[in-house]
Each structure stands twice: as structure tokens, then as C-alpha cells.
Coordinates of C-alpha atoms and ligand atoms in Angstrom, one line a residue:
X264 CA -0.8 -37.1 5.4
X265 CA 1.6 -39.3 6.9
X266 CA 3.7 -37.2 9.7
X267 CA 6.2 -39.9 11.1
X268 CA 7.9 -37.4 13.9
X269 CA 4.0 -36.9 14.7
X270 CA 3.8 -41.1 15.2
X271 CA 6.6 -41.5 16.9
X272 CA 5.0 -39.5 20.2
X273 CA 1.3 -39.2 20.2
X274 CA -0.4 -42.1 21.1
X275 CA -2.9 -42.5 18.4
X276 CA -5.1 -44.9 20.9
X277 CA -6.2 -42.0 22.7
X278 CA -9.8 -41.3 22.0
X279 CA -10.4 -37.9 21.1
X280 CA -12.9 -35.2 20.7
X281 CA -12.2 -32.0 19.1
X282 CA -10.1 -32.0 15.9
X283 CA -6.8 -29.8 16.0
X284 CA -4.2 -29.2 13.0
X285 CA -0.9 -29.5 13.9
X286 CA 2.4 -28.4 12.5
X287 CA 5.7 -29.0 14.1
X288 CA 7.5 -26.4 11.9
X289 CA 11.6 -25.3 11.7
X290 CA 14.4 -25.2 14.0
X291 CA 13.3 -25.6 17.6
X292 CA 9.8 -26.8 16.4
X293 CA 9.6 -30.1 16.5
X294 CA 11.1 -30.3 20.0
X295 CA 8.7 -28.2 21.5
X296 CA 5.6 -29.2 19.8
X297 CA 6.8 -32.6 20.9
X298 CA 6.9 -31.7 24.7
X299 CA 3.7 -29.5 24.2
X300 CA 1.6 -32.0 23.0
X301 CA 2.5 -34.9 25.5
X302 CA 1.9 -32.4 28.3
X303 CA -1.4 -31.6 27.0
X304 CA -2.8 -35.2 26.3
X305 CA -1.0 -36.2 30.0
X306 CA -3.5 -33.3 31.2
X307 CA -6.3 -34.9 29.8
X308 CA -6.8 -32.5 26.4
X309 CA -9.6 -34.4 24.6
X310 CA -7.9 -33.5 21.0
X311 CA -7.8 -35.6 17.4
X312 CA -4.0 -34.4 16.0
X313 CA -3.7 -33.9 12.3
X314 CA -0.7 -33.7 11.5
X315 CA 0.3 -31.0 8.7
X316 CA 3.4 -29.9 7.3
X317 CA 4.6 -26.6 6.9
X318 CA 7.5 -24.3 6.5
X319 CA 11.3 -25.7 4.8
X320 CA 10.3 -28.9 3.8
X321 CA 7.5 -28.1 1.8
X322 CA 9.3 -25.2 0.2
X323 CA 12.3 -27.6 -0.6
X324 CA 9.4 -30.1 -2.3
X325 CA 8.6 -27.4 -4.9
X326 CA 6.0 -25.5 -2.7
X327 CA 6.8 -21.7 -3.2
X328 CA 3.9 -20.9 -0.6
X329 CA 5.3 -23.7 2.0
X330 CA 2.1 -25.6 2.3
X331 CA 0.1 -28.0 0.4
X332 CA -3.1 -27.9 -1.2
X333 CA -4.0 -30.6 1.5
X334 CA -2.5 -29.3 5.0
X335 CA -5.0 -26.0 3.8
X336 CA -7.8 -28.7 3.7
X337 CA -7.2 -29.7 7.3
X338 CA -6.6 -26.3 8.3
X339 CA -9.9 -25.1 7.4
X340 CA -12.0 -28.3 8.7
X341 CA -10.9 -28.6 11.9
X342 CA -11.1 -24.5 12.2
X343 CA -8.0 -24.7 15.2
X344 CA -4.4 -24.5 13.9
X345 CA -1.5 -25.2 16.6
X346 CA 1.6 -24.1 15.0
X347 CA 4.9 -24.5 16.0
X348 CA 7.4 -21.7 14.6
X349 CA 8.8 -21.8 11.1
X350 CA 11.7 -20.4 9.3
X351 CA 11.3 -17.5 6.6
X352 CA 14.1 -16.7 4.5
X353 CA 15.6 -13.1 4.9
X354 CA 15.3 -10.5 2.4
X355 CA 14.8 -12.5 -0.9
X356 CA 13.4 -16.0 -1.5
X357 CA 9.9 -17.2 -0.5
X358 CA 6.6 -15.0 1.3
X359 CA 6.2 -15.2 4.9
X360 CA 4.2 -18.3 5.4
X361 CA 3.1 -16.7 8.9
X362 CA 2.0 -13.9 6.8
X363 CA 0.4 -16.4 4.1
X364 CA -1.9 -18.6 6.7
X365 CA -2.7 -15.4 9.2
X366 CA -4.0 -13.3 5.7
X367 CA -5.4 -16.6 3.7
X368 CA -7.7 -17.7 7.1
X369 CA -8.6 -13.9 7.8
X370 CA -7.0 -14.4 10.9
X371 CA -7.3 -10.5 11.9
X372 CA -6.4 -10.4 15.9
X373 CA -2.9 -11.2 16.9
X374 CA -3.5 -11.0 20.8
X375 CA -0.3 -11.5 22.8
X376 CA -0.3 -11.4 26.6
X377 CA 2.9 -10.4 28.7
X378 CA 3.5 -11.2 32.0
X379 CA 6.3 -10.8 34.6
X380 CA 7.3 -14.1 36.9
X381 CA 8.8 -12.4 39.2
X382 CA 10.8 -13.1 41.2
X383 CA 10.9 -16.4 39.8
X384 CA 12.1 -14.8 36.5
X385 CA 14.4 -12.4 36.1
X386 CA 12.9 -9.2 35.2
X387 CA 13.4 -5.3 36.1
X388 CA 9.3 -5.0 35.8
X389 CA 8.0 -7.9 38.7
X390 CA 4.6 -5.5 37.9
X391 CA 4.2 -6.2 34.3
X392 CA 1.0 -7.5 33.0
X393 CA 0.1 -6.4 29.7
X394 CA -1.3 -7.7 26.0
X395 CA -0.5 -6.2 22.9
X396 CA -3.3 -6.6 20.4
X397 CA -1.5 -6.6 16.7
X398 CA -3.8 -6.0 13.6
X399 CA -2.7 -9.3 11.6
X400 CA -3.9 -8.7 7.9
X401 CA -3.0 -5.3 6.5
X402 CA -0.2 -2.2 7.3
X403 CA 3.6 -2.7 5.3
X404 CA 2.7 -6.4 5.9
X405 CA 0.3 -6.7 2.4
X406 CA 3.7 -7.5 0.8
X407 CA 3.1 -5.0 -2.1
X408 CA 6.7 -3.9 -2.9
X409 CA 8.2 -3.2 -6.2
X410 CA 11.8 -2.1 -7.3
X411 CA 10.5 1.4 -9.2
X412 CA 13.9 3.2 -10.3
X413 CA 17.6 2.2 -10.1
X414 CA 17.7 3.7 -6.9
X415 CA 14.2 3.3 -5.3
X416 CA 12.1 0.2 -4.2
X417 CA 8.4 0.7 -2.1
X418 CA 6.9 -1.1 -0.3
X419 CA 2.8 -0.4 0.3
X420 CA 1.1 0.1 4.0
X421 CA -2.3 0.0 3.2
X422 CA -5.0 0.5 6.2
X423 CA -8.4 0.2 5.9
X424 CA -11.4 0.9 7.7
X425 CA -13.3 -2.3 8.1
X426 CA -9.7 -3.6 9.1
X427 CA -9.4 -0.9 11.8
X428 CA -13.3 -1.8 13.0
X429 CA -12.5 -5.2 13.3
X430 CA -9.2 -5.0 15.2
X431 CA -10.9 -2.2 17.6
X432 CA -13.7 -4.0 18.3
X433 CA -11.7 -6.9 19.2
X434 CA -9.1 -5.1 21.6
X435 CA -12.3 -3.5 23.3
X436 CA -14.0 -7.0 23.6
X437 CA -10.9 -8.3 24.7
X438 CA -10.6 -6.0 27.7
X439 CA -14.2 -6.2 28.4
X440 CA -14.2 -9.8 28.6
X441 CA -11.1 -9.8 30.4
X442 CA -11.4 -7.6 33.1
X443 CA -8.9 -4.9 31.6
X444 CA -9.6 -1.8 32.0
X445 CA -8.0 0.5 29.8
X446 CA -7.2 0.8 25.8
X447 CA -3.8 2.3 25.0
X448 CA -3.7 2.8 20.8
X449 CA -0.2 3.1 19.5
X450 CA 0.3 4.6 16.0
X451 CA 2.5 7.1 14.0
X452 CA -0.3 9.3 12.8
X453 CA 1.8 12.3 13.4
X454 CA 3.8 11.5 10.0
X455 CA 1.1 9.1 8.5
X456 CA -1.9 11.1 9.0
X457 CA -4.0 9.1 6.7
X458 CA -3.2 5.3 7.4
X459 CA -2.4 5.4 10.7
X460 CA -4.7 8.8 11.4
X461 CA -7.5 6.3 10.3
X462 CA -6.4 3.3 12.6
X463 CA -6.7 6.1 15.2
X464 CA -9.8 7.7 14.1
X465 CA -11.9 4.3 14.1
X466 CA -10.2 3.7 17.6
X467 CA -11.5 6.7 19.3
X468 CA -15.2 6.1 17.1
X469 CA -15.3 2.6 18.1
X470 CA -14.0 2.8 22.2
X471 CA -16.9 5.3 22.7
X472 CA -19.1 2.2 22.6
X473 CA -17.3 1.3 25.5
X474 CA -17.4 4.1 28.3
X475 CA -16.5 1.8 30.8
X476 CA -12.7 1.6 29.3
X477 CA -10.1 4.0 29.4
X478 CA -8.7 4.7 26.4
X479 CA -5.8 7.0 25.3
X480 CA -3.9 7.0 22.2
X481 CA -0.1 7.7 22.4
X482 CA 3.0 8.4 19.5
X483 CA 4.3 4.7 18.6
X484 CA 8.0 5.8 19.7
X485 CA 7.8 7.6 22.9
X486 CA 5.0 4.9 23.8
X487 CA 7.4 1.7 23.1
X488 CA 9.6 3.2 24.5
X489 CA 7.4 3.6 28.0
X490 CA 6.4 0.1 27.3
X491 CA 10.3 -0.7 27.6
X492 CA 11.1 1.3 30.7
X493 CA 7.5 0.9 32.6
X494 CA 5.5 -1.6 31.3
X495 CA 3.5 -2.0 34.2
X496 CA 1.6 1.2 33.3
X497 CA 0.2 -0.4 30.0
X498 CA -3.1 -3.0 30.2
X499 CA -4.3 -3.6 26.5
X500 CA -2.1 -2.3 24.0
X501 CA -3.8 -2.1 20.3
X502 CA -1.6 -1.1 17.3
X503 CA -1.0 -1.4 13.3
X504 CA 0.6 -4.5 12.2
X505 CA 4.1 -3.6 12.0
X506 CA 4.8 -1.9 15.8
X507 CA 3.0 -5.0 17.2
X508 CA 5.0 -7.3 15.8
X509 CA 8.4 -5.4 17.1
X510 CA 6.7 -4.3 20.4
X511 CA 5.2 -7.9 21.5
X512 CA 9.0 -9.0 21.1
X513 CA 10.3 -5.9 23.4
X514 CA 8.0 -6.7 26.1
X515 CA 8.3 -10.2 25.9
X516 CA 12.1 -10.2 26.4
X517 CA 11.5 -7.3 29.3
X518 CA 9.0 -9.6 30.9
X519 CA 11.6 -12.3 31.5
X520 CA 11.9 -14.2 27.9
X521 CA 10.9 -13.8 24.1
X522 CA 10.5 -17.7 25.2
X523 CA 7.4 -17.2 27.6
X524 CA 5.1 -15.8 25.5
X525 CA 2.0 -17.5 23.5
X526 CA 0.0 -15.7 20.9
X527 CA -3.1 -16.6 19.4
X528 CA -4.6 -15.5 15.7
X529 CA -8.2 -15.4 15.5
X530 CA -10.8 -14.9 12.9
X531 CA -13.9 -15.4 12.5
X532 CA -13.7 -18.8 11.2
X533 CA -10.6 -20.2 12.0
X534 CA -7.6 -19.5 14.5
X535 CA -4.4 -20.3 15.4
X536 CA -2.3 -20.5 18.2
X537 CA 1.6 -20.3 18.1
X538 CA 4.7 -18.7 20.5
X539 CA 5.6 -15.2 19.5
X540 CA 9.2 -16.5 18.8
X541 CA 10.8 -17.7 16.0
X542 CA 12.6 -21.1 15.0
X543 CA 16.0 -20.4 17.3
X544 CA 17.9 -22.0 14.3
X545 CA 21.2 -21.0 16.9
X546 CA 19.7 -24.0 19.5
X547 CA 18.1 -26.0 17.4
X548 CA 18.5 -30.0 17.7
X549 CA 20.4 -29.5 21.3
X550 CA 17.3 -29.9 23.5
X551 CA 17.5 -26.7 25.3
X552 CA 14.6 -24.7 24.2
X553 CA 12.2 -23.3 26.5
X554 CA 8.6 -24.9 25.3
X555 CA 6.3 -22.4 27.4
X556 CA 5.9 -20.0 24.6
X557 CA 4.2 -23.0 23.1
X558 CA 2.6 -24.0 26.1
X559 CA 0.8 -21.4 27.1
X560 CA -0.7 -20.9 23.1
X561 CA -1.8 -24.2 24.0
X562 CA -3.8 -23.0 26.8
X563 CA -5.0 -20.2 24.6
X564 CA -6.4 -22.7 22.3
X565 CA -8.1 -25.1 24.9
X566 CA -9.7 -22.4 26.2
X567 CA -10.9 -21.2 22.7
X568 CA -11.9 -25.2 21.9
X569 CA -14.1 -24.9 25.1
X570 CA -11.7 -27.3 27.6
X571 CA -11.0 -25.1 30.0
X572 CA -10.7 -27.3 33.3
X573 CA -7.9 -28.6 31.4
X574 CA -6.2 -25.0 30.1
X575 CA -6.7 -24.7 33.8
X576 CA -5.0 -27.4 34.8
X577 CA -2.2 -26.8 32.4
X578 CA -1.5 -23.5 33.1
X579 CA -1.3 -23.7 37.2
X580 CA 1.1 -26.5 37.0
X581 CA 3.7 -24.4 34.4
X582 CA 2.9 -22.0 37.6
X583 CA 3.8 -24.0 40.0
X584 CA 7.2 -25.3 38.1
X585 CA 8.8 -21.9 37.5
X586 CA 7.9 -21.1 40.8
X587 CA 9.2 -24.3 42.1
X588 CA 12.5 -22.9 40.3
X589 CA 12.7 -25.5 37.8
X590 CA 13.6 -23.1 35.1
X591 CA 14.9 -23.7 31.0
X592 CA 18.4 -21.9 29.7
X593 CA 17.2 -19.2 28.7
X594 CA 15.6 -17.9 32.2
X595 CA 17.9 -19.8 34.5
X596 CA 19.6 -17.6 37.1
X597 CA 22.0 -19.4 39.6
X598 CA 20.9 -18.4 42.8
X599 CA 17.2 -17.7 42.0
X600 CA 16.5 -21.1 39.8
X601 CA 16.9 -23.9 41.7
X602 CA 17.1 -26.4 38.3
X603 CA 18.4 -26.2 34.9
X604 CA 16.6 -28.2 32.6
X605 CA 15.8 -29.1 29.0
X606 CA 13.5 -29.1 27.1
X607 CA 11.8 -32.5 28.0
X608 CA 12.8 -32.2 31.3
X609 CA 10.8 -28.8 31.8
X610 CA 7.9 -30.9 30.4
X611 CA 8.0 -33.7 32.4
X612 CA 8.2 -30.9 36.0
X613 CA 5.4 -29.5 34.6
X614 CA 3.7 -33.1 33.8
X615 CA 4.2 -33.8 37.3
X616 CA 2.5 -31.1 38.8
X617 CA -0.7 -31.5 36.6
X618 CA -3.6 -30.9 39.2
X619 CA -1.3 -28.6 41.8
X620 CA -1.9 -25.3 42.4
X621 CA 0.7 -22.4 42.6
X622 CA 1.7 -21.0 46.0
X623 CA 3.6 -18.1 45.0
X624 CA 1.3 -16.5 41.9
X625 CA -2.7 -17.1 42.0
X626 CA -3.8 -19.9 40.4
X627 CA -5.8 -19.2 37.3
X628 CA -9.1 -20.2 36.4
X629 CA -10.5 -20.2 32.9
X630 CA -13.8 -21.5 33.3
X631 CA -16.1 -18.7 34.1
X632 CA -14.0 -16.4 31.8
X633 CA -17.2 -14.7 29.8
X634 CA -17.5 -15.3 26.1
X635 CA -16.4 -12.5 23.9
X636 CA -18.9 -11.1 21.6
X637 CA -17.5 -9.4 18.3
X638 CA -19.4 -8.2 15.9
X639 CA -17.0 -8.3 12.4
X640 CA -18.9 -6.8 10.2
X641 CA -18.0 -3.3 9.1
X642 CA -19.9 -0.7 10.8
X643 CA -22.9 0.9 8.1
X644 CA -21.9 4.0 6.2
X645 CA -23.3 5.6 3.5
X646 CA -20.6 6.0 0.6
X647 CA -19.1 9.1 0.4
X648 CA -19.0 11.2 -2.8
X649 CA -16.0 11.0 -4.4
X650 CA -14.5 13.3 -7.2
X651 CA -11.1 13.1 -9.0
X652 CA -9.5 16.8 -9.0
X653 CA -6.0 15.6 -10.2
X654 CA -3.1 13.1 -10.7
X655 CA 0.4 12.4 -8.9
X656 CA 2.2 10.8 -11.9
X657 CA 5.8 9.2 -10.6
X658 CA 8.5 9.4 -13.2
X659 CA 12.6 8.0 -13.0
X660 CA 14.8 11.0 -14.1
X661 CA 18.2 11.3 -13.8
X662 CA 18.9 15.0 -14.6
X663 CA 18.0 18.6 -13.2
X664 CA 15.0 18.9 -11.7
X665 CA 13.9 22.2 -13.7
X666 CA 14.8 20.6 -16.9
X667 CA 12.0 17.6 -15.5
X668 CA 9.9 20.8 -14.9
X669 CA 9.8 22.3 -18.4
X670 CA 8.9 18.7 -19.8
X671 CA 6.3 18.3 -17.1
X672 CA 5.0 21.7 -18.7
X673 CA 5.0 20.6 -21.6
X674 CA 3.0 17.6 -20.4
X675 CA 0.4 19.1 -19.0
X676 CA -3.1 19.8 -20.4
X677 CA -5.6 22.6 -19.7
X678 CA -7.1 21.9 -16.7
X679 CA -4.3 19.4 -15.0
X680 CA -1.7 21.6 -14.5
X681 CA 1.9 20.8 -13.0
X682 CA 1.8 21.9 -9.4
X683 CA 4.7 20.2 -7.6
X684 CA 7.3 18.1 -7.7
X685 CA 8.4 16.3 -4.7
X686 CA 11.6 13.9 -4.2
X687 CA 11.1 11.1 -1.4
X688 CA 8.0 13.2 -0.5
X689 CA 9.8 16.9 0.0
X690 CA 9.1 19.5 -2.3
X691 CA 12.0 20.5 -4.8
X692 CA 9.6 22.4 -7.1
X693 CA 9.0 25.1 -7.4
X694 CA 11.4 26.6 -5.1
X695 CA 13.7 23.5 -4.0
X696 CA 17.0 23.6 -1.8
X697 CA 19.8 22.9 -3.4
X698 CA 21.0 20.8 -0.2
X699 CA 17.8 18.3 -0.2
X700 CA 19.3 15.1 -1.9
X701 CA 17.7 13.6 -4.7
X702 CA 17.4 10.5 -5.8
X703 CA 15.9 9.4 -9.8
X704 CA 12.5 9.0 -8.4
X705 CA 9.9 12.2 -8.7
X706 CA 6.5 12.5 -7.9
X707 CA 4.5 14.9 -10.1
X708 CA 1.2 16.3 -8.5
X709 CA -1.2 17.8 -11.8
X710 CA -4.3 18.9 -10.1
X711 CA -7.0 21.6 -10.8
X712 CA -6.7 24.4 -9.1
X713 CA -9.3 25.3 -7.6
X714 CA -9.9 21.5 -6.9
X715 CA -12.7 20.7 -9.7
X716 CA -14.0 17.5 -11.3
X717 CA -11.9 16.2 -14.5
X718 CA -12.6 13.5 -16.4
X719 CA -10.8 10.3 -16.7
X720 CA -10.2 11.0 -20.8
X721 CA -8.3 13.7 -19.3
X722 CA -6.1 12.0 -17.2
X723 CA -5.4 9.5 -19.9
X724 CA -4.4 12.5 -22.1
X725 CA -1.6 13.5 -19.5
X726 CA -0.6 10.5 -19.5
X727 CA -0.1 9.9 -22.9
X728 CA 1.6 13.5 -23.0
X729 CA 3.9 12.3 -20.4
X730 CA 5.0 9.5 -22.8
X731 CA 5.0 11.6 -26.0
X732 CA 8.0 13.8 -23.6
X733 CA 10.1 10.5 -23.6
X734 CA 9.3 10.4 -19.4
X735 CA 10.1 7.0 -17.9
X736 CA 6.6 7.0 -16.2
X737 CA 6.6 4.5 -13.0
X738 CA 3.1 4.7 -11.7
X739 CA 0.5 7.0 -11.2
X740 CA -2.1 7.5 -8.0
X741 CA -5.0 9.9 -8.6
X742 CA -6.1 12.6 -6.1
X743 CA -9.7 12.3 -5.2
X744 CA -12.2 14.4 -2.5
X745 CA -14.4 12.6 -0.3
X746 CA -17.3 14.2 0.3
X747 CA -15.0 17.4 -0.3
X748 CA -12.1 16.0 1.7
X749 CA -8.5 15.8 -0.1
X750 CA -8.1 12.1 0.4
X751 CA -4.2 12.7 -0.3
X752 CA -1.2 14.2 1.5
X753 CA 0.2 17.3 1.1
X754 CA 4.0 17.4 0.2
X755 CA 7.1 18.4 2.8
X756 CA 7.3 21.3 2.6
X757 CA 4.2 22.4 0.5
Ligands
NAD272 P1 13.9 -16.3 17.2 O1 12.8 -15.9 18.0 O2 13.9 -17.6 16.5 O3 15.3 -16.3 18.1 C1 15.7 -15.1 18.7 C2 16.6 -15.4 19.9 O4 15.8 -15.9 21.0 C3 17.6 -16.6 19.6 O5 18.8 -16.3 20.3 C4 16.9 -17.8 20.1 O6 17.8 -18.8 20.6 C5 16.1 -17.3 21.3 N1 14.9 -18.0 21.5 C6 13.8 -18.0 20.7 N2 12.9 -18.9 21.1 C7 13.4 -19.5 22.2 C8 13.0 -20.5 23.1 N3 11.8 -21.0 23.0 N4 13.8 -20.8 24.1 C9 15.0 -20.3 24.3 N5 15.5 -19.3 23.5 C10 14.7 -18.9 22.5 O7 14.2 -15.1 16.1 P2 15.1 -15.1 14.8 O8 16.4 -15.8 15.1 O9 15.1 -13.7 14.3 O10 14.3 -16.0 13.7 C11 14.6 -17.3 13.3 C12 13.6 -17.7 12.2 O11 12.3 -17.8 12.8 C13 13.5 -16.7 11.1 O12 13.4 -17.5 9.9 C14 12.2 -16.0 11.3 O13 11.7 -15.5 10.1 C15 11.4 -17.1 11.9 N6 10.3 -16.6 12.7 C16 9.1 -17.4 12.7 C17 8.1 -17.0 13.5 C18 6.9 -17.9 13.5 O14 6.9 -18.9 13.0 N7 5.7 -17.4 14.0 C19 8.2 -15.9 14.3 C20 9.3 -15.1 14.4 C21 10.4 -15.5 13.6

């Protein structure tokens, strides 16, 4: 594919080893990539570019996923994707094409160190040294939404357990491999005692492998909020897609700058390596972006593609330039930076001080860093038994809930009686508050009471009963036991 941006700055002639998919993406993109790559190859990064294109472009070209049949095919050869940030439309228009590549390549483990630079950078936490490990496939990020009623539109989290494995056994590699000693889980599983109770669960079964970590598990809100006010009492941070996303970008901008910090995304095939920020559409094209987001991804990814000497080399001379006070926009502080720079000028300090060491901060040093071992495959379990006891049938109604009742009565059939009706989850049947709003979306629990096997001809006859009474039927999920377990919620309220 012919990339003529790409062209116009890498210098083809250079003889390279390890084959590297690149995509210079929206906004602030191509700028950075631009800066990224000729620092890399000035460093000695034995790399063959292929150029791909992603993100606007391709969208505008007809492409409702954003990328080509052919920038997959280079994707998956080479195995290694750096990425600069593209743009994703707001609320309607096309998927995530994050989301599409991270899900597509089974890129599971979102890992996102942040550190403070102090006093170099800004930053009311000089102590902070942390990294948030995001799950990267599952949670509200499946994508599964629907518009169900006038009023009502869902959205799906779905958790699983050889998702939860995986992601566990990764942040507990992680901190093995790294030197980190302790494992702090963040979920909601107060509220969402299934989906984020399992993500928990499988954390706690999966860190007692490890006795040598600590681990502890705290609420998602009181613990972001920690991770805002003292961050430096976190190490390895593991959490559900969603809270990782928002609570990489809180600690990133506490750190100094949602500019400093690299992520990488890593399967077991395939993984990419991007800045946790977005395309800055607001300084786009003025040559003011801070590249060391970038950067430092790029380090991340020559240490995966086994060049460490020169991640080495990379990262102690970005070191050496912030502490040298040599500093972008976006982290520039009169009186503690002692240059404001561009983009390409931030590149070209840095480019200057390949092969120094910092004075201030300790020099890193990549190559003995040990090899982490993860095992993906999902733990062995013998299948539980699982028996269906009853239906939740969701309906759109727009009048009284006891006239919904007598139809619902009407409805049911011998053994799948009509135990509850909830609104939004709470229970307004029998015995609602006349002060709980409702809106034209009702959930309608049949089950046998006590909890005992019916068949699926059953369900299909409550279902057909539900349309006999005219019920604008929306969806229906059936209650099952697992090995004996409700694998369902009870209502608010029940
Ligand atoms: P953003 O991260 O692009 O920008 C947020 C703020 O941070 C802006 O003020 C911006 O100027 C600043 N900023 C970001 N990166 C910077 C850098 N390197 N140097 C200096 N300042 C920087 O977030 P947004 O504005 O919410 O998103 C813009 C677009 O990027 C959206 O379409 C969004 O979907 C997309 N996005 C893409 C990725 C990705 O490709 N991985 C990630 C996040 C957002």
C-alpha cells in the first residue's frame, strides 16, 4: 500500500530486520508518528515499516470498519502494530476502530504504566509510579446495545471467565516479571455482583498462585478516587474494561500529562503499541504535540520485538531531555522548564542525547528484564450442571402496572408463574411505591417456585401466551441454576 506521508520521512535505504505495521492515524497522528519513528531509526531500531492506513480516511473511502481487507493482512504478518491515535465519531456513526483491532487481534491486556517526573514535571504526586492493567476485549465495551422501548436503550457488559483468567494471569505475570509487588483489583461488584463479582472471584482464585504478591481488591469509586488523591500507594492496578479506560486517563493527567503515557495491547499473537491519548483534533496541524506518549509505546514495543539496548537507549535519552528541562506545551512551566519546544524540536533534544544517561532519575535498563510467562488458556473445569427454573420476559407498556399484572396472569402457565415485576431493576410488583418512576420498559420474572426443572416447550408456551395478550414482548433471558446456584440477580427491592 502506497503511504506517501510514510515516504516522505523514513528512509527506505535503511536495512532492516524485524517487520512493524504502522499507522499514522487522525489529528495529531501523523506528526507524532513522524517524530517517533525518526527518533527510533536515529537510535538504531532495526525495523521494516509497513505502512497501513487507518481511521478517517478509510471510513470516508467507503470502509464502515476504517480499515482495509489489506492493512488487516499486514497487521497479522508482521504480528507488531504501532499505532498512532485515531478519531471515533461520538455517539452515532461508525464502531470504535480501537475497539475493532484490540477485539479482532484478541489483544486482551491493555497495560498502561504511570509515572511522575517530578520535579521536572509538574505534578502534586513526585511519588507516583503505577500501571493500570485494563481487560481489553469484553465489559460495556462488546458494543451490544439496542434501542428496546420509546424510552429505553441497553447497552450489554458481558464478563466472562476465561476473560477474567487471562487478564489475572497477566497482571500477576506482569508484577512478577516486573518487580511489583502488589495486585490492587478495582471493580463494582457491590452493585454488579455477577459480572464484576466474577472479575473478582477469578482474581482472588488466580493471585493465590502467586503468594509472593499482595493483593487486595477495593470499590471502583472510592479506589479511583485514592488513585487521584494518592496515587503513590497503588503498584499494579487490574480492572474491567470500562474503569481502566477512565482511570489510566485520571492518573495519567495526575502524573504530569494525558501526553506522557504509552500503552501497549497484547495477545497472544499479535500486539500493539499506541499512547493512551486521543487524536487532540483542538492542536492538530500546529506542531505542538507532545510525541512521548508515542515514544515511550515505542519503547514498549522494542522491548516486546527483543531490541532492548535500543528501548534502552531510547528511553534514557527522553530522560535525560525532560530533565534537561526541554519540555512540550503541554508540560511546560516557566520557571521549572528551561525550553519550550515543538513537536520536532522535542524529537530532535531527545535525538541528541541518544546514548546519555539521565542524572536526575535512574537510568533504565531493559535488557535483563525476565521474560513473562502466561499461560492463556482457560483454567480446567468440569461443566457445571445447569437447569432452567424460569423466564424474565421484558415487555414495553405504557399503562398501570397492575393492569400489566392481570395480563401477565393471564399469560402465565402452570408451572411458570408471574412472580415479579421490576422497572429499571426495582420491584413495582407486587407491592410497588407509588413514588418509584417508571418508565415503558418491564421486566417480568415467571419462575417455579420452588425452583424446579421446566422444559423449553414450556417456555415457548409463555411466550406465545404473552403474544396471544397483545404484550409488545422485547426480549427475554432465562433463569438457570448452576450446579444449584441462581445464576441471576434478584430484583431491588425483592
Ligand atoms: P484527546 O486525548 O485526543 O485530547 C484530550 C486533551 O488532551 C486535548 O486538550 C488535547 O489537546 C490534549 N492532548 C492529547 N494528547 C496530547 C499530546 N500528545 N500533547 C499535548 N496535548 C495532548 O481526547 P479527545 O479530545 O476526547 O478525543 C479526540 C479523538 O481521539 C476522539 O475521536 C476520540 O474517540 C479519539 N481517541 C482515540 C484514541 C486512540 O486512538 N487510541 C484514544 C482516545 C481517544
Amino acid at each position: 500500500m502506497k503511504n506517501v506521508l510514510l515516504e516522505s520521512h523514513v528512509d527506505s535505504s535503511v536495512r532492516v530486520s524485524t517487520p512493524v505495521a504502522v499507522a499514522f492515524g487522525d489529528g495529531i497522528g501523523p506528526e507524532i508518528m513522524k517524530s517517533v519513528i525518526g527518533l527510533i531509526q536515529a537510535a538504531g531500531a532495526r525495523i521494516e515499516y509497513l505502512p497501513i492506513e487507518l481511521g478517517q480516511s478509510v471510513y470516508n473511502r467507503g470502509f464502515t470498519s476504517g480499515i482495509e481487507p489489506a492493512a488487516w493482512e499486514t497487521i497479522r504478518s508482521t504480528g507488531v502494530l504501532l499505532k498512532a491515535p485515531i478519531t471515533t465519531p461520538q455517539g452515532g456513526g461508525f464502531k470504535s476502530l480501537n475497539v475493532t483491532i484490540r477485539k479482532t487481534l484478541g489483544l486482551y491486556a491493555n497495560v498502561r504504566p504511570c509515572s511522575a517526573y517530578a520535579p521536572f514535571v509538574q505534578t502534586a504526586h513526585p511519588k507516583m509510579n503505577l500501571v493500570v492493567i485494563r481487560e481489553n476485549e469484553e465489559d460495556l465495551y462488546a458494543g451490544i446495545e439496542h434501542r428496546q422501548t420509546d424510552e429505553v436503550y441497553q447497552c450489554l457488559k458481558l464478563i466472562t471467565r476465561p476473560g477474567c483468567e487471562k487478564i489475572s494471569r497477566y497482571a500477576f505475570e506482569y508484577a512478577r516479571a516486573h518487580g511489583r509487588k502488589r495486585v490492587t483489583c478495582m471493580t463494582k461488584d457491590n452493585i454488579m455482583k455477577l459480572t464484576d463479582g466474577l472479575f473478582h472471584k477469578v482474581f482472588d482464585e488466580i493471585g493465590s498462585e502467586y503468594p509472593e504478591i499482595e493483593k487486595e481488591h477495593r470499590i471502583i469509586d472510592i479506589g479511583m478516587a485514592r488513585v487521584a488523591s494518592r496515587p503513590e500507594e497503588f503498584d499494579v492496578i487490574l480492572t474491567p474494561n470500562l474503569y481502566g479506560d477512565i482511570l489510566s486517563d485520571v492518573a495519567s493527567e495526575i502524573a504530569g500529562s494525558v501526553g506522557l503515557s504509552p500503552s501497549s495491547n497484547i495477545g497472544d499473537q499479535c500486539a500493539m503499541f499506541e499512547a493512551i491519548h486521543g487524536s487532540a483534533p483542538d492542536i492538530a496541524g500546529q506542531g505542538i504535540a507532545n510525541p512521548s506518549g508515542l515514544l515511550l509505546a515505542a519503547v514498549m514495543m522494542l522491548v516486546h520485538i527483543g531490541q532492548p539496548e535500543v528501548a534502552t537507549r531510547v528511553h534514557n535519552a527522553w530522560l535525560k531531555t525532560i530533565e534537561d528541562g526541554i519540555h512540550t506545551k503541554d508540560i511546560f512551566v516557566a520557571g521549572v522548564s528551561d525550553a519550550l519546544v515543538g513537536t520536532s524540536g522535542f524529537a530532535d533534544a531527545v535525538k541528541d542525547r541518544l546514548g546519555k544517561q539521565p542524572v536526575k532519575f535512574a537510568a533504565v535498563q531493559y535488557a535483563n528484564q525476565p521474560v513473562m510467562k502466561i499461560q492463556t488458556a482457560p483454567m480446567l473445569r468440569t461443566a457445571e450442571v445447569k437447569t432452567l427454573v424460569g423466564i424474565d420476559i421484558f415487555v414495553q407498556w405504557n399503562s398501570a402496572v397492575s393492569e400489566l399484572a392481570d395480563r401477565l396472569r393471564s399469560a402465565q402457565t402452570d408451572r411458570l408463574q408471574i412472580q415479579m415485576v421490576t422497572n429499571r431493576g426495582v420491584k413495582v410488583w407486587p407491592g410497588g411505591f407509588p413514588e418509584t418512576f417508571c418508565t415503558d420498559h418491564w421486566r417480568c420474572r415467571f419462575i417455579t417456585d420452588p425452583y424446579a426443572e421446566v422444559s423449553p416447550a414450556e417456555v415457548s408456551e409463555l411466550i406465545t401466551n404473552i403474544y396471544r395478550e397483545k404484550l409488545d414482548f422485547i426480549k427475554a433471558e432465562t433463569l438457570c441454576l448452576f450446579d444449584g446456584n441462581p445464576g441471576f440477580s434478584l430484583g431491588q427491592g425483592q
